[in-house]
XYZ file of N, CA and C in Angstrom:
381
model
N 19.040 -7.399 3.815
C 19.078 -6.808 5.137
C 17.668 -6.721 5.713
N 17.569 -6.799 6.995
C 16.280 -6.637 7.676
C 15.920 -5.158 7.729
N 14.646 -4.862 7.785
C 14.176 -3.487 7.859
C 14.857 -2.736 8.999
N 15.017 -3.370 10.152
C 15.617 -2.703 11.315
C 17.073 -2.318 11.091
N 17.709 -2.825 10.051
C 19.088 -2.457 9.733
C 19.185 -1.133 8.970
N 18.054 -0.590 8.542
C 18.066 0.598 7.697
C 17.914 1.923 8.445
N 17.826 1.916 9.759
C 17.733 3.175 10.496
C 18.589 3.114 11.742
N 18.990 4.316 12.198
C 19.973 4.384 13.280
C 19.448 4.977 14.571
N 18.303 5.550 14.586
C 17.770 6.161 15.801
C 16.802 7.272 15.450
N 16.389 7.999 16.459
C 15.403 9.055 16.262
C 16.041 10.221 15.519
N 15.370 10.681 14.461
C 15.811 11.855 13.724
C 15.109 13.099 14.261
N 13.793 13.027 14.435
C 13.039 14.133 15.006
C 11.690 13.640 15.512
N 11.042 14.493 16.296
C 9.690 14.231 16.791
C 8.795 15.328 16.238
N 7.693 14.954 15.600
C 6.787 15.913 14.971
C 5.646 16.293 15.887
N 5.566 17.579 16.233
C 4.546 18.079 17.150
C 3.793 19.227 16.474
N 2.512 19.052 16.190
C 1.736 20.125 15.564
C 1.488 21.280 16.536
N 1.254 22.472 15.982
C 0.977 23.642 16.818
C -0.110 24.505 16.192
N -0.840 25.194 17.036
C -1.831 26.150 16.547
C -1.187 27.497 16.247
N 0.006 27.762 16.833
C 0.676 29.047 16.651
C 2.178 28.815 16.567
N 2.719 28.935 15.364
C 4.129 28.649 15.128
C 5.051 29.586 15.909
N 4.692 30.859 16.004
C 5.505 31.819 16.759
C 5.579 31.468 18.232
N 4.454 31.092 18.812
C 4.421 30.696 20.220
C 5.243 29.433 20.435
N 5.119 28.467 19.508
C 5.898 27.226 19.623
C 7.388 27.521 19.536
N 7.787 28.372 18.584
C 9.212 28.718 18.448
C 9.727 29.387 19.724
N 8.953 30.304 20.276
C 9.359 30.970 21.519
C 9.504 29.976 22.669
N 8.561 29.058 22.769
C 8.597 28.046 23.830
C 9.867 27.201 23.740
N 10.137 26.642 22.539
C 11.306 25.778 22.388
C 12.607 26.565 22.553
N 12.611 27.833 22.101
C 13.790 28.687 22.288
C 14.049 28.907 23.775
N 12.993 29.158 24.525
C 13.130 29.376 25.976
C 13.684 28.127 26.674
N 13.420 26.963 26.091
C 13.945 25.707 26.643
C 15.374 25.420 26.168
N 15.960 26.346 25.402
C 17.339 26.183 24.970
C 17.526 25.618 23.577
N 16.437 25.467 22.832
C 16.519 24.974 21.457
C 16.868 26.129 20.524
N 17.483 25.814 19.392
C 17.780 26.796 18.351
C 17.099 26.351 17.061
N 16.592 27.320 16.313
C 15.944 26.993 15.044
C 17.019 26.587 14.039
N 16.872 25.381 13.475
C 17.846 24.883 12.499
C 17.250 24.782 11.101
N 15.948 24.892 10.990
C 15.289 24.819 9.693
C 14.001 25.616 9.711
N 13.758 26.362 8.647
C 12.560 27.183 8.528
C 12.053 27.031 7.095
N 10.895 26.391 6.938
C 10.372 26.074 5.621
C 8.980 26.678 5.463
N 8.904 27.857 4.810
C 7.623 28.536 4.652
C 6.554 27.679 3.972
N 6.980 26.817 3.030
C 6.013 25.920 2.409
C 5.597 24.910 3.469
N 4.380 25.002 3.913
C 3.888 24.111 4.955
C 4.019 24.678 6.345
N 4.572 25.903 6.481
C 4.745 26.515 7.802
C 5.404 25.545 8.775
N 6.614 25.106 8.451
C 7.337 24.110 9.246
C 8.644 24.699 9.749
N 8.942 24.466 11.029
C 10.260 24.806 11.556
C 10.820 23.592 12.294
N 12.140 23.522 12.327
C 12.841 22.502 13.091
C 13.633 23.208 14.180
N 13.514 22.731 15.409
C 14.211 23.280 16.562
C 15.097 22.175 17.133
N 16.340 22.515 17.487
C 17.266 21.491 17.967
C 17.979 21.927 19.234
N 18.115 20.986 20.146
C 18.974 21.132 21.316
C 19.743 19.824 21.446
N 21.048 19.917 21.328
C 21.917 18.748 21.344
C 21.430 17.744 20.291
N 21.089 16.524 20.705
C 20.672 15.523 19.718
C 19.153 15.366 19.612
N 18.390 16.282 20.206
C 16.932 16.222 20.135
C 16.424 17.276 19.157
N 15.686 16.832 18.147
C 15.133 17.737 17.139
C 13.610 17.645 17.187
N 12.973 18.813 17.239
C 11.516 18.919 17.206
C 11.125 19.538 15.869
N 10.254 18.860 15.135
C 9.641 19.452 13.946
C 8.273 19.939 14.377
N 7.971 21.202 14.129
C 6.648 21.707 14.466
C 6.099 22.494 13.284
N 4.811 22.422 13.083
C 4.165 23.056 11.942
C 2.801 23.553 12.347
N 2.327 24.525 11.592
C 1.039 25.144 11.866
C -0.100 24.279 11.348
N -1.122 24.127 12.170
C -2.391 23.516 11.805
C -2.361 21.997 11.752
N -3.064 21.429 12.660
C -3.295 19.988 12.680
C -4.456 19.768 13.636
N -5.300 18.844 13.330
C -6.515 18.657 14.124
C -6.246 18.279 15.580
N -5.076 17.765 15.900
C -4.794 17.376 17.285
C -4.005 18.438 18.045
N -3.604 19.510 17.379
C -2.815 20.547 18.044
C -3.553 21.070 19.264
N -2.840 21.244 20.349
C -3.418 21.782 21.567
C -4.044 20.751 22.482
N -4.020 19.497 22.099
C -4.575 18.440 22.940
C -3.434 17.694 23.631
N -3.645 17.231 24.858
C -2.591 16.474 25.541
C -2.127 15.286 24.694
N -0.822 15.084 24.671
C -0.260 13.968 23.925
C -0.213 14.186 22.425
N -0.296 15.425 21.971
C -0.398 15.732 20.545
C 0.943 15.624 19.818
N 1.526 14.455 19.855
C 2.698 14.187 19.028
C 2.177 13.494 17.783
N 2.484 14.043 16.622
C 1.972 13.499 15.376
C 2.764 12.290 14.909
N 4.112 12.345 15.032
C 4.927 11.223 14.581
C 6.307 11.261 15.216
N 6.951 10.118 15.214
C 8.348 9.993 15.593
C 9.083 9.575 14.331
N 10.153 10.299 14.009
C 10.888 10.036 12.770
C 12.216 9.358 13.075
N 12.464 8.261 12.397
C 13.715 7.530 12.532
C 14.639 7.931 11.385
N 15.934 8.013 11.670
C 16.932 8.450 10.699
C 17.373 7.279 9.830
N 17.290 7.451 8.503
C 17.771 6.431 7.584
C 18.636 7.074 6.508
N 19.589 6.333 5.999
C 20.437 6.830 4.917
C 19.973 6.303 3.562
N 18.956 5.441 3.557
C 18.450 4.891 2.299
C 16.954 4.613 2.420
N 16.151 5.658 2.195
C 14.696 5.528 2.336
C 14.111 4.515 1.360
N 14.662 4.443 0.158
C 14.124 3.511 -0.836
C 14.324 2.055 -0.407
N 15.521 1.717 0.052
C 15.796 0.349 0.504
C 15.013 0.036 1.774
N 14.917 1.017 2.668
C 14.152 0.809 3.906
C 12.681 0.559 3.585
N 12.130 1.318 2.623
C 10.739 1.133 2.215
C 10.513 -0.282 1.674
N 11.418 -0.723 0.807
C 11.293 -2.073 0.236
C 11.352 -3.129 1.331
N 12.248 -2.953 2.301
C 12.370 -3.922 3.396
C 11.122 -3.909 4.276
N 10.607 -2.719 4.590
C 9.391 -2.617 5.414
C 8.216 -3.292 4.720
N 8.126 -3.090 3.416
C 7.042 -3.702 2.630
C 7.188 -5.220 2.627
N 8.393 -5.713 2.400
C 8.581 -7.170 2.324
C 8.381 -7.845 3.679
N 8.614 -7.104 4.767
C 8.418 -7.676 6.101
C 7.005 -7.503 6.628
N 6.120 -6.906 5.815
C 4.703 -6.849 6.161
C 4.296 -5.738 7.110
N 5.100 -4.683 7.230
C 4.692 -3.561 8.078
C 3.502 -2.853 7.447
N 2.687 -2.206 8.273
C 1.491 -1.497 7.824
C 1.913 -0.141 7.250
N 2.172 -0.103 5.940
C 2.634 1.111 5.281
C 1.489 2.104 5.117
N 1.729 3.338 5.502
C 0.751 4.407 5.307
C 0.887 4.971 3.898
N 2.123 5.078 3.424
C 2.400 5.627 2.097
C 2.558 4.497 1.082
N 2.090 4.743 -0.143
C 2.217 3.764 -1.222
C 3.611 3.756 -1.832
N 4.360 4.835 -1.602
C 5.718 4.951 -2.138
C 6.492 5.940 -1.279
N 7.781 6.026 -1.507
C 8.620 6.985 -0.797
C 8.199 8.395 -1.207
N 8.037 9.259 -0.218
C 7.612 10.644 -0.438
C 8.833 11.563 -0.513
N 8.648 12.761 -1.070
C 9.736 13.737 -1.209
C 9.234 15.111 -0.790
N 10.082 15.865 -0.096
C 9.799 17.261 0.237
C 11.068 18.078 0.026
N 10.915 19.352 -0.267
C 12.055 20.234 -0.514
C 12.585 20.848 0.776
N 12.806 20.037 1.789
C 13.406 20.516 3.027
C 14.914 20.347 2.927
N 15.643 21.171 3.653
C 17.102 21.152 3.683
C 17.659 21.463 2.299
N 18.929 21.246 2.068
C 19.552 21.685 0.807
C 19.090 20.872 -0.396
N 19.029 19.555 -0.258
C 18.698 18.697 -1.398
C 17.394 17.936 -1.206
N 16.635 18.281 -0.188
C 15.352 17.637 0.046
C 15.434 16.447 0.982
N 14.281 15.870 1.238
C 14.188 14.665 2.058
C 13.374 13.615 1.324
N 13.625 12.373 1.676
C 12.842 11.230 1.202
C 12.354 10.524 2.464
N 11.077 10.142 2.490
C 10.535 9.544 3.700
C 9.303 8.695 3.390
N 8.955 7.852 4.341
C 7.695 7.117 4.299
C 7.271 6.859 5.733
N 6.009 6.506 5.907
C 5.437 6.294 7.237
C 4.839 4.903 7.350
N 4.947 4.358 8.560
C 4.240 3.124 8.878
C 3.336 3.388 10.078
N 2.326 2.558 10.227
C 1.415 2.657 11.364
C 1.755 1.567 12.359
N 1.884 1.981 13.599
C 2.151 1.032 14.669
C 0.915 0.813 15.518
N 1.073 0.141 16.647
C -0.059 -0.078 17.543
C -0.648 1.254 17.998
N -1.936 1.278 18.220
C -2.632 2.467 18.702
C -2.494 3.650 17.747
N -2.340 3.380 16.465
C -2.247 4.404 15.417
C -1.009 5.292 15.549
N 0.038 4.793 16.179
C 1.296 5.534 16.259
C 1.906 5.601 14.863
N 2.307 6.797 14.440
C 2.950 6.967 13.142
C 4.454 7.017 13.346
N 5.161 6.132 12.641
C 6.620 6.141 12.667
C 7.074 6.460 11.251
N 7.822 7.547 11.138
C 8.346 7.997 9.837
C 9.796 7.539 9.730
N 10.212 7.214 8.530
C 11.606 6.864 8.244
C 12.079 7.880 7.229
N 13.047 8.715 7.621
C 13.396 9.904 6.855
C 14.880 9.933 6.502
N 15.142 10.208 5.240
C 16.503 10.388 4.731
C 16.672 11.839 4.309
N 17.639 12.521 4.916
C 18.001 13.856 4.444
C 18.978 13.627 3.299
N 18.583 13.998 2.091
C 19.369 13.721 0.907
C 20.660 14.527 0.961
N 21.755 13.847 0.729
C 23.092 14.483 0.784
C 23.564 14.842 -0.601
């Protein structure tokens, strides 16, 4: 399968913040609801309909115009997607699939670099 066959669309957009409470209040005022709260890393996920924002405390670009850290694409098989991205010559940021203890069973993800240093993450929420 081609790498593009391993993801279905945007999973979330990662936006750093200098103040997690202020960010949560802002997104709540816009009609978002908190769907994930992960004290390790000071990360929260806010969702409205099919748009999910991941925001976390502390990042060198927080507070600057255009401060989106990454766009995450939804995949059901991060390992196969990683192998396909590698074989197709994408500029991999990670040497291997990464793991975090988010959600019930964790996530698996990796990042590639696009034009102008755009970071695109491919993330599997483990079921």
